[in-house]
XYZ file of C-alpha atoms in Angstrom:
554
model
C 67.976 158.254 134.881
C 65.190 160.850 135.338
C 63.313 158.391 137.558
C 66.227 157.677 139.919
C 67.095 159.558 143.107
C 70.786 158.932 143.871
C 72.416 160.400 146.960
C 75.947 160.557 148.290
C 76.417 160.234 152.044
C 78.433 163.020 153.681
C 78.248 165.458 156.585
C 75.713 167.525 154.686
C 73.891 164.494 153.295
C 73.124 161.965 156.067
C 72.485 158.325 155.334
C 68.997 158.212 153.799
C 66.041 156.435 155.370
C 65.609 153.085 153.630
C 62.151 151.555 153.619
C 61.402 148.027 154.741
C 62.383 145.488 152.034
C 63.451 148.278 149.666
C 66.289 147.251 147.348
C 69.056 149.825 146.948
C 72.191 149.893 144.842
C 75.130 150.856 147.062
C 78.637 151.877 146.002
C 81.749 152.961 147.877
C 82.890 156.110 146.116
C 86.329 157.767 146.082
C 87.978 160.655 144.202
C 91.452 161.156 142.848
C 92.094 163.580 145.689
C 94.083 161.507 148.181
C 92.994 163.679 151.097
C 89.273 163.164 150.538
C 87.474 160.371 152.326
C 85.499 157.614 150.667
C 81.747 157.930 150.885
C 78.699 155.835 150.146
C 76.503 156.340 147.096
C 72.942 155.052 147.441
C 70.291 154.585 144.724
C 66.810 153.299 145.688
C 65.813 150.817 142.986
C 62.161 149.907 143.416
C 60.168 153.130 143.283
C 57.359 151.584 141.225
C 57.954 153.915 138.281
C 59.475 151.305 135.966
C 59.250 147.586 135.337
C 61.527 145.428 137.438
C 61.943 142.780 134.741
C 63.668 144.170 131.648
C 64.122 142.275 128.371
C 67.664 142.573 127.065
C 67.672 144.336 123.661
C 68.621 142.016 120.814
C 68.244 138.890 122.972
C 64.593 137.805 122.953
C 63.727 135.655 125.946
C 66.621 137.016 128.040
C 65.838 139.284 130.966
C 67.598 141.131 133.729
C 66.367 142.857 136.859
C 66.234 146.648 136.903
C 68.294 146.798 140.130
C 71.086 144.828 138.423
C 70.968 147.250 135.502
C 71.224 150.211 137.872
C 74.087 148.578 139.761
C 75.936 147.883 136.499
C 75.749 151.542 135.433
C 76.713 153.066 138.771
C 79.747 154.774 137.106
C 77.332 156.760 134.922
C 75.202 157.728 137.904
C 78.138 158.860 140.062
C 80.317 160.511 137.431
C 83.505 162.039 138.799
C 83.910 159.261 141.356
C 85.748 155.967 141.324
C 83.532 152.978 142.157
C 85.683 151.059 144.627
C 83.031 148.386 145.208
C 79.309 148.002 144.771
C 76.454 145.780 145.877
C 72.706 145.579 146.130
C 71.425 145.827 149.684
C 68.079 145.357 151.412
C 67.038 145.791 155.008
C 64.184 144.118 156.832
C 62.592 146.157 159.596
C 61.014 144.781 162.738
C 57.308 144.076 162.151
C 56.453 142.995 165.703
C 54.039 145.536 167.115
C 51.979 145.253 170.277
C 49.127 147.665 169.739
C 47.419 146.830 173.032
C 50.331 147.985 175.186
C 50.091 151.586 174.022
C 46.346 151.729 173.470
C 44.461 154.686 174.921
C 40.820 153.819 175.738
C 39.794 157.317 174.669
C 40.917 156.677 171.091
C 39.062 154.872 168.317
C 40.817 151.498 168.084
C 40.837 151.439 164.283
C 42.428 154.905 164.119
C 44.911 153.796 166.752
C 45.864 150.748 164.653
C 46.339 152.943 161.590
C 48.835 155.047 163.559
C 50.615 151.945 164.870
C 51.031 150.611 161.311
C 52.622 153.911 160.278
C 55.074 153.543 163.150
C 55.969 150.000 162.070
C 57.315 151.298 158.769
C 60.023 153.091 160.742
C 60.938 150.369 163.221
C 64.509 149.209 163.821
C 66.146 147.058 161.098
C 66.611 143.430 162.095
C 68.360 142.143 158.959
C 70.721 143.433 156.270
C 71.268 141.503 153.038
C 73.857 142.209 150.359
C 74.570 140.451 147.061
C 78.238 141.027 146.168
C 81.519 140.194 147.864
C 82.483 143.438 149.554
C 85.122 144.355 152.118
C 84.291 143.442 155.725
C 85.050 147.022 156.780
C 82.266 148.252 154.495
C 79.864 145.681 155.907
C 80.826 146.861 159.398
C 80.164 150.489 158.418
C 76.731 149.565 157.071
C 76.006 147.718 160.284
C 76.866 150.853 162.243
C 74.572 152.982 160.070
C 71.678 150.580 160.618
C 72.608 149.810 164.254
C 72.508 146.041 163.849
C 74.801 143.221 164.970
C 76.914 141.154 162.591
C 74.651 138.134 163.228
C 71.919 140.048 161.402
C 73.933 140.476 158.192
C 73.659 138.006 155.315
C 75.367 137.666 151.951
C 72.798 136.493 149.379
C 73.688 134.957 146.027
C 70.045 134.939 144.939
C 67.947 137.976 143.965
C 66.867 139.858 147.089
C 63.199 139.797 146.067
C 61.793 136.809 144.163
C 58.401 138.348 143.321
C 59.534 138.893 139.718
C 58.898 135.161 139.217
C 55.177 135.933 138.913
C 55.944 138.109 135.871
C 58.099 135.364 134.364
C 55.229 132.943 134.954
C 52.987 135.041 132.694
C 55.680 135.324 130.032
C 56.239 131.555 129.952
C 52.588 130.499 129.794
C 53.050 128.917 126.362
C 55.722 126.529 127.678
C 53.405 123.955 129.242
C 56.256 121.634 130.197
C 57.343 124.154 132.861
C 53.982 124.165 134.652
C 51.964 121.840 136.838
C 49.168 119.995 135.082
C 45.950 122.007 135.117
C 43.760 121.437 138.176
C 40.437 123.211 138.722
C 38.462 123.149 141.995
C 35.433 120.965 141.338
C 31.818 121.482 142.328
C 30.809 119.652 145.475
C 28.527 116.638 144.881
C 26.916 117.418 148.254
C 25.207 120.534 146.869
C 22.695 121.034 144.087
C 23.628 124.585 143.126
C 20.498 124.955 140.977
C 18.418 124.978 144.174
C 18.516 127.114 147.351
C 21.449 126.104 149.547
C 20.200 126.960 153.032
C 17.486 124.257 152.992
C 20.081 121.724 151.836
C 22.241 122.477 154.870
C 19.212 122.280 157.168
C 18.534 118.865 155.635
C 22.047 117.563 156.392
C 25.592 118.676 157.261
C 27.814 119.652 154.335
C 31.605 119.781 153.916
C 33.822 121.538 151.379
C 37.470 120.545 150.923
C 39.619 123.212 149.262
C 41.268 123.422 146.755
C 39.844 120.131 145.502
C 36.323 121.527 145.744
C 35.228 125.066 144.901
C 34.483 127.702 147.552
C 31.528 128.791 145.404
C 28.783 127.051 147.473
C 29.873 128.901 150.604
C 29.883 132.268 148.797
C 26.497 131.499 147.245
C 25.181 130.568 150.694
C 26.214 133.990 152.037
C 24.573 135.818 149.130
C 21.460 133.688 149.566
C 21.360 134.564 153.262
C 21.708 138.248 152.360
C 18.383 138.212 150.461
C 16.474 135.470 152.289
C 13.511 137.095 154.131
C 13.764 134.521 156.943
C 17.378 135.409 157.737
C 17.532 137.692 160.766
C 21.282 138.050 161.212
C 24.726 137.066 159.952
C 27.683 137.019 162.350
C 31.219 136.390 161.172
C 34.884 136.553 162.199
C 37.269 137.887 159.543
C 41.053 137.470 159.641
C 42.431 137.555 156.068
C 40.419 138.287 152.929
C 40.965 138.260 149.181
C 41.714 141.548 147.419
C 38.252 141.823 145.827
C 36.380 139.904 148.487
C 33.044 138.311 147.558
C 32.517 137.743 151.296
C 32.508 141.498 151.926
C 30.087 141.953 149.017
C 27.658 139.500 150.591
C 27.887 141.079 154.050
C 27.342 144.566 152.620
C 24.376 143.279 150.623
C 22.902 141.707 153.755
C 23.246 144.939 155.759
C 21.691 146.984 152.958
C 18.776 144.540 152.956
C 18.124 145.240 156.612
C 19.797 142.173 158.145
C 21.663 142.474 161.419
C 25.281 141.933 160.378
C 27.870 141.637 163.160
C 31.471 141.270 162.018
C 34.582 140.859 164.120
C 37.486 142.153 162.034
C 40.892 141.232 163.441
C 42.988 144.364 162.916
C 46.073 142.580 164.291
C 46.288 140.040 161.446
C 49.956 140.526 160.676
C 50.624 142.267 157.319
C 46.873 142.415 156.627
C 46.189 145.216 159.096
C 45.812 147.922 156.450
C 43.528 145.758 154.307
C 41.358 144.946 157.305
C 41.125 148.599 158.315
C 39.809 149.340 154.829
C 37.312 146.474 154.950
C 36.068 147.535 158.391
C 35.345 151.059 157.114
C 33.418 149.660 154.141
C 31.383 147.366 156.381
C 30.522 150.174 158.800
C 29.468 152.458 155.960
C 27.073 149.728 154.776
C 25.490 149.508 158.224
C 27.299 146.480 159.660
C 28.206 146.382 163.341
C 31.987 145.986 163.458
C 34.080 145.051 166.500
C 37.830 144.558 166.727
C 38.626 141.617 168.966
C 39.911 141.371 172.516
C 42.714 142.931 174.545
C 45.811 140.749 174.298
C 44.111 138.047 172.175
C 43.909 137.685 168.419
C 40.651 136.291 167.080
C 41.881 133.687 164.607
C 38.729 131.542 164.462
C 36.881 130.971 161.163
C 33.285 131.119 162.314
C 30.077 132.191 160.591
C 26.572 132.032 162.093
C 23.364 132.621 160.133
C 20.171 132.931 162.188
C 16.782 132.305 160.592
C 13.317 132.931 162.015
C 11.081 130.279 160.410
C 7.589 128.921 160.953
C 9.212 126.106 162.952
C 11.053 128.597 165.151
C 14.622 129.945 165.265
C 17.179 127.958 163.278
C 20.951 128.310 163.126
C 23.271 127.536 160.253
C 26.858 127.434 161.485
C 29.970 127.336 159.345
C 33.369 126.500 160.849
C 36.532 126.441 158.778
C 40.224 125.691 159.043
C 41.249 128.542 156.737
C 40.460 132.143 155.934
C 37.445 133.399 153.993
C 39.697 134.071 151.032
C 38.786 133.041 147.486
C 42.409 133.233 146.321
C 43.938 130.990 148.992
C 41.010 128.582 148.601
C 42.682 127.596 145.304
C 46.155 127.294 146.837
C 45.733 126.023 150.420
C 44.195 122.765 151.586
C 41.375 123.729 153.956
C 38.096 122.293 155.218
C 34.792 124.099 155.695
C 31.848 122.488 157.487
C 28.272 123.826 157.398
C 25.685 122.479 159.823
C 22.209 123.220 161.142
C 22.918 121.330 164.378
C 21.064 123.261 167.096
C 23.646 122.596 169.815
C 26.539 123.796 167.687
C 24.531 126.831 166.569
C 23.659 127.749 170.150
C 27.308 127.540 171.223
C 28.426 129.554 168.188
C 25.882 132.212 169.209
C 27.439 132.247 172.686
C 30.891 132.674 171.150
C 29.736 135.809 169.329
C 27.953 137.099 172.434
C 31.087 136.758 174.574
C 33.240 138.395 171.891
C 30.828 141.313 171.686
C 31.167 141.729 175.471
C 34.976 141.548 175.306
C 35.043 138.165 177.018
C 35.998 134.562 176.166
C 34.100 131.288 176.442
C 34.687 129.608 179.799
C 32.657 126.440 179.171
C 31.611 124.482 176.082
C 29.910 121.162 175.471
C 30.387 120.756 171.714
C 32.827 123.275 170.244
C 36.423 123.561 171.417
C 37.087 127.272 171.899
C 40.500 128.683 172.852
C 41.863 130.148 175.033
C 39.869 128.522 177.876
C 38.232 125.484 176.285
C 40.584 123.930 173.752
C 43.963 122.992 175.197
C 42.427 121.462 178.322
C 39.815 119.536 176.341
C 42.437 118.174 173.930
C 44.480 116.997 176.923
C 41.362 115.358 178.409
C 40.757 113.464 175.164
C 44.382 112.288 175.099
C 43.970 111.173 178.739
C 40.958 109.109 177.678
C 43.054 107.262 175.099
C 45.773 106.692 177.698
C 43.221 105.127 180.037
C 41.874 102.930 177.223
C 45.377 101.496 176.741
C 45.905 101.001 180.472
C 42.628 99.078 180.561
C 43.902 96.752 177.828
C 42.219 98.474 174.863
C 43.603 100.106 171.704
C 44.143 103.853 171.981
C 44.488 106.015 168.880
C 45.154 109.670 168.072
C 45.409 111.206 164.601
C 46.405 114.861 164.260
C 46.870 117.063 161.181
C 48.173 120.569 161.940
C 50.616 123.160 160.643
C 52.845 123.328 163.712
C 53.401 121.653 167.091
C 55.020 123.724 169.865
C 52.574 123.569 172.812
C 54.620 121.986 175.633
C 51.599 120.811 177.651
C 50.106 118.976 174.688
C 53.496 117.552 173.677
C 54.135 116.227 177.177
C 50.715 114.583 177.159
C 51.431 113.004 173.746
C 54.693 111.585 175.116
C 52.759 110.166 178.061
C 50.260 108.641 175.647
C 53.047 107.075 173.603
C 54.522 105.506 176.733
C 51.092 104.085 177.559
C 50.919 102.451 174.131
C 48.583 104.845 172.306
C 49.205 104.805 168.557
C 49.705 108.403 167.416
C 49.873 109.474 163.758
C 50.586 113.100 162.925
C 50.814 115.227 159.802
C 52.722 118.347 160.881
C 53.590 120.444 157.857
C 55.812 123.024 159.598
C 57.461 123.387 162.989
C 57.442 120.221 165.096
C 59.141 120.404 168.500
C 58.378 116.787 169.388
C 60.870 114.133 168.289
C 59.136 110.836 167.409
C 60.496 107.303 167.423
C 62.617 107.512 170.598
C 62.526 104.079 172.328
C 60.671 104.153 175.617
C 59.509 107.727 175.031
C 57.912 108.455 171.655
C 58.242 105.108 169.885
C 54.483 104.989 169.213
C 54.444 108.427 167.527
C 54.860 108.858 163.768
C 55.250 112.355 162.298
C 55.272 113.220 158.607
C 55.334 116.560 156.795
C 53.702 116.946 153.384
C 55.136 119.728 151.244
C 53.579 119.686 147.801
C 51.947 121.805 145.141
C 49.368 123.156 147.595
C 50.024 124.509 151.086
C 48.806 121.987 153.648
C 46.739 124.202 155.934
C 43.772 122.166 157.210
C 43.603 120.996 160.824
C 41.993 117.679 161.752
C 41.882 116.121 165.231
C 40.953 112.433 165.607
C 40.584 110.798 169.027
C 39.748 107.104 169.431
C 38.468 104.449 167.031
C 35.175 102.830 166.108
C 32.286 103.845 168.369
C 34.618 106.030 170.526
C 35.931 108.014 167.591
C 35.676 111.811 167.732
C 36.717 113.949 164.767
C 37.127 117.728 164.800
C 38.181 120.306 162.249
C 39.811 123.432 163.660
C 41.431 126.788 163.029
C 44.043 126.059 165.724
C 47.461 124.502 165.507
C 48.951 122.982 168.646
C 51.013 126.081 169.363
C 50.857 128.084 172.572
C 49.976 131.184 170.565
C 46.907 129.333 169.245
C 45.823 127.380 172.299
C 46.110 130.105 174.962
C 46.761 133.446 173.219
C 44.092 133.397 170.503
C 40.392 132.823 170.107
C 40.181 129.621 168.049
C 37.300 127.273 167.283
C 37.256 123.526 166.613
C 33.994 121.888 165.541
C 32.978 118.260 166.040
C 31.920 116.312 162.964
C 28.739 114.484 163.889
C 27.642 113.354 160.422
C 28.819 109.763 159.792
C 29.481 110.299 156.068
C 31.579 113.387 156.727
C 33.553 111.513 159.400
C 34.168 108.702 156.889
C 35.422 111.251 154.371
C 37.829 112.977 156.791
C 39.101 109.654 158.080
C 39.882 108.633 154.479
C 41.578 111.970 153.782
C 43.793 111.439 156.824
C 44.566 107.846 155.770
C 45.574 108.983 152.257
C 47.852 111.690 153.656
C 49.534 109.276 156.074
C 50.107 106.971 153.052
C 51.828 109.685 150.982
C 55.232 108.464 149.774
C 55.899 111.110 147.116
C 55.645 114.498 148.850
C 55.822 113.299 152.455
C 58.931 113.557 154.609
C 59.127 111.487 157.775
C 60.644 112.935 160.950
C 63.212 110.586 162.464
C 64.423 110.172 166.062
C 67.563 112.115 165.082
C 65.430 115.192 164.337
C 66.023 114.998 160.579
C 63.440 114.648 157.822
C 63.839 112.109 155.028
C 61.585 111.286 152.095
C 59.302 108.315 152.671
C 60.742 105.343 150.791
C 58.945 103.989 147.714
C 58.361 100.450 148.934
C 54.791 100.500 147.583
C 53.059 102.152 144.574
C 53.493 105.924 144.540
C 50.916 107.890 146.552
C 50.861 111.645 145.999
C 48.070 112.551 148.425
C 47.250 115.903 146.835
C 47.008 114.428 143.336
C 44.953 111.520 144.663
C 42.489 113.827 146.443
C 42.146 115.946 143.313
C 41.488 112.821 141.250
C 38.805 111.799 143.762
C 37.178 115.257 143.493
C 37.073 115.019 139.685
C 35.733 111.477 139.834
C 32.996 112.389 142.321
C 31.328 114.700 139.794
C 32.122 112.687 136.680
C 34.862 115.007 135.409
C 38.080 113.885 133.756
C 41.495 115.284 134.631
C 43.150 116.753 131.542
């Protein structure tokens, strides 16, 4: 009770401001006085002063949520009132901010973003949830208070915030039957971590596949670059980072050792803005040169460039990834990271950073695909090539693994390719606005979605077969927001062994018949039928990673 702040709504006590995603206990209160009007009683429930998960006294192993406890004892909180009805409620406020529209060139952009984030906390509600069956008139009154339409109101039978599950997870650790079998990211057989890593990359291209392989070699490479006397500069784009980021540690170390460290921190990474503001301050204090992206474009690319001045001249080591530089998600998301000393790729990566520093975008590339000017059009050109192969009597092929497909231009070109006879295989984990399997239209397109233990996040583009084959890994989905409204980078895989590996990964995923759903011509997803031995692609890739280093899965 001493930690709660109940309020009754009346002329003298207006409806309180409710924070975004804050759970409140709400009751309709009345008195025995027939002439008095009913009023709302509100109790904010998640003030951080007490545990949300409460063990029920005398019943070990049984728990209830603190907001349910508060709701149950509303009569004690509002003594002297009748509780006519009660419910838990939560509002979701609009999080869509456009910082560039109101940006004043005279202001520091980081300070401006900090102010914009403060404003977002007070934006208009866009959803109201409630948990109990309450009178429609009360729901209507709440809608009027929050100024939202009835289409934005939802009755939820589940807890309004499921984050308590993480606490339950810790409590239930001893019950192994409730958990996935233990899987640990393995060391990469491509690296000898007892020796310097930079020379190994100069010797030959390297690839890491998360979470099957550990992110450790990449982090060690950064720390090695931070102390290597031949390293002149480190340039990097940062979008989302882990809470205690080893990447930031390495960049700070490099700057303190006198390296030129240029970092583009995307302050418009939704819901990570405050974290990124903090990281940018830390980097600047260490002596890094920090920039904040482009007007109207998010920088979503995962690009790192290390420049060395050696006896043989200037050398580049370029890293391109499909996912964020985040040690936590590297254990939960499937992502690919490629490191190469290819001079052409390094030179183009250097141009990418130069254009970003000047507030511009790449207008021409020969090796990398770089949105917004040099990705969508190049993808379409490569699809056109496969169309022409089919029209000339050859076998056209396209393999795509992405998170979402919404780009109309690319979809139209894929339909055209299907009509021409190009075989198209796609792993699209999330939104897919193209319907496959329609006779005469998309009959040569197959789309599956894999939803398993790990979040499928890597992007792979495959165009052609045999000697024509081109394979890219990318940060970009085929969504308009990625292809024309963001700075994204796709890198070609030139090493034959790495191409063989990615081709096999794609083949295994297209063979998944355990966690894969296939999209039908009716727009519905169904599980792939078990006509052959079970193939769980994620388990198979983890088994391969263990086997590659001689480990045994427990």
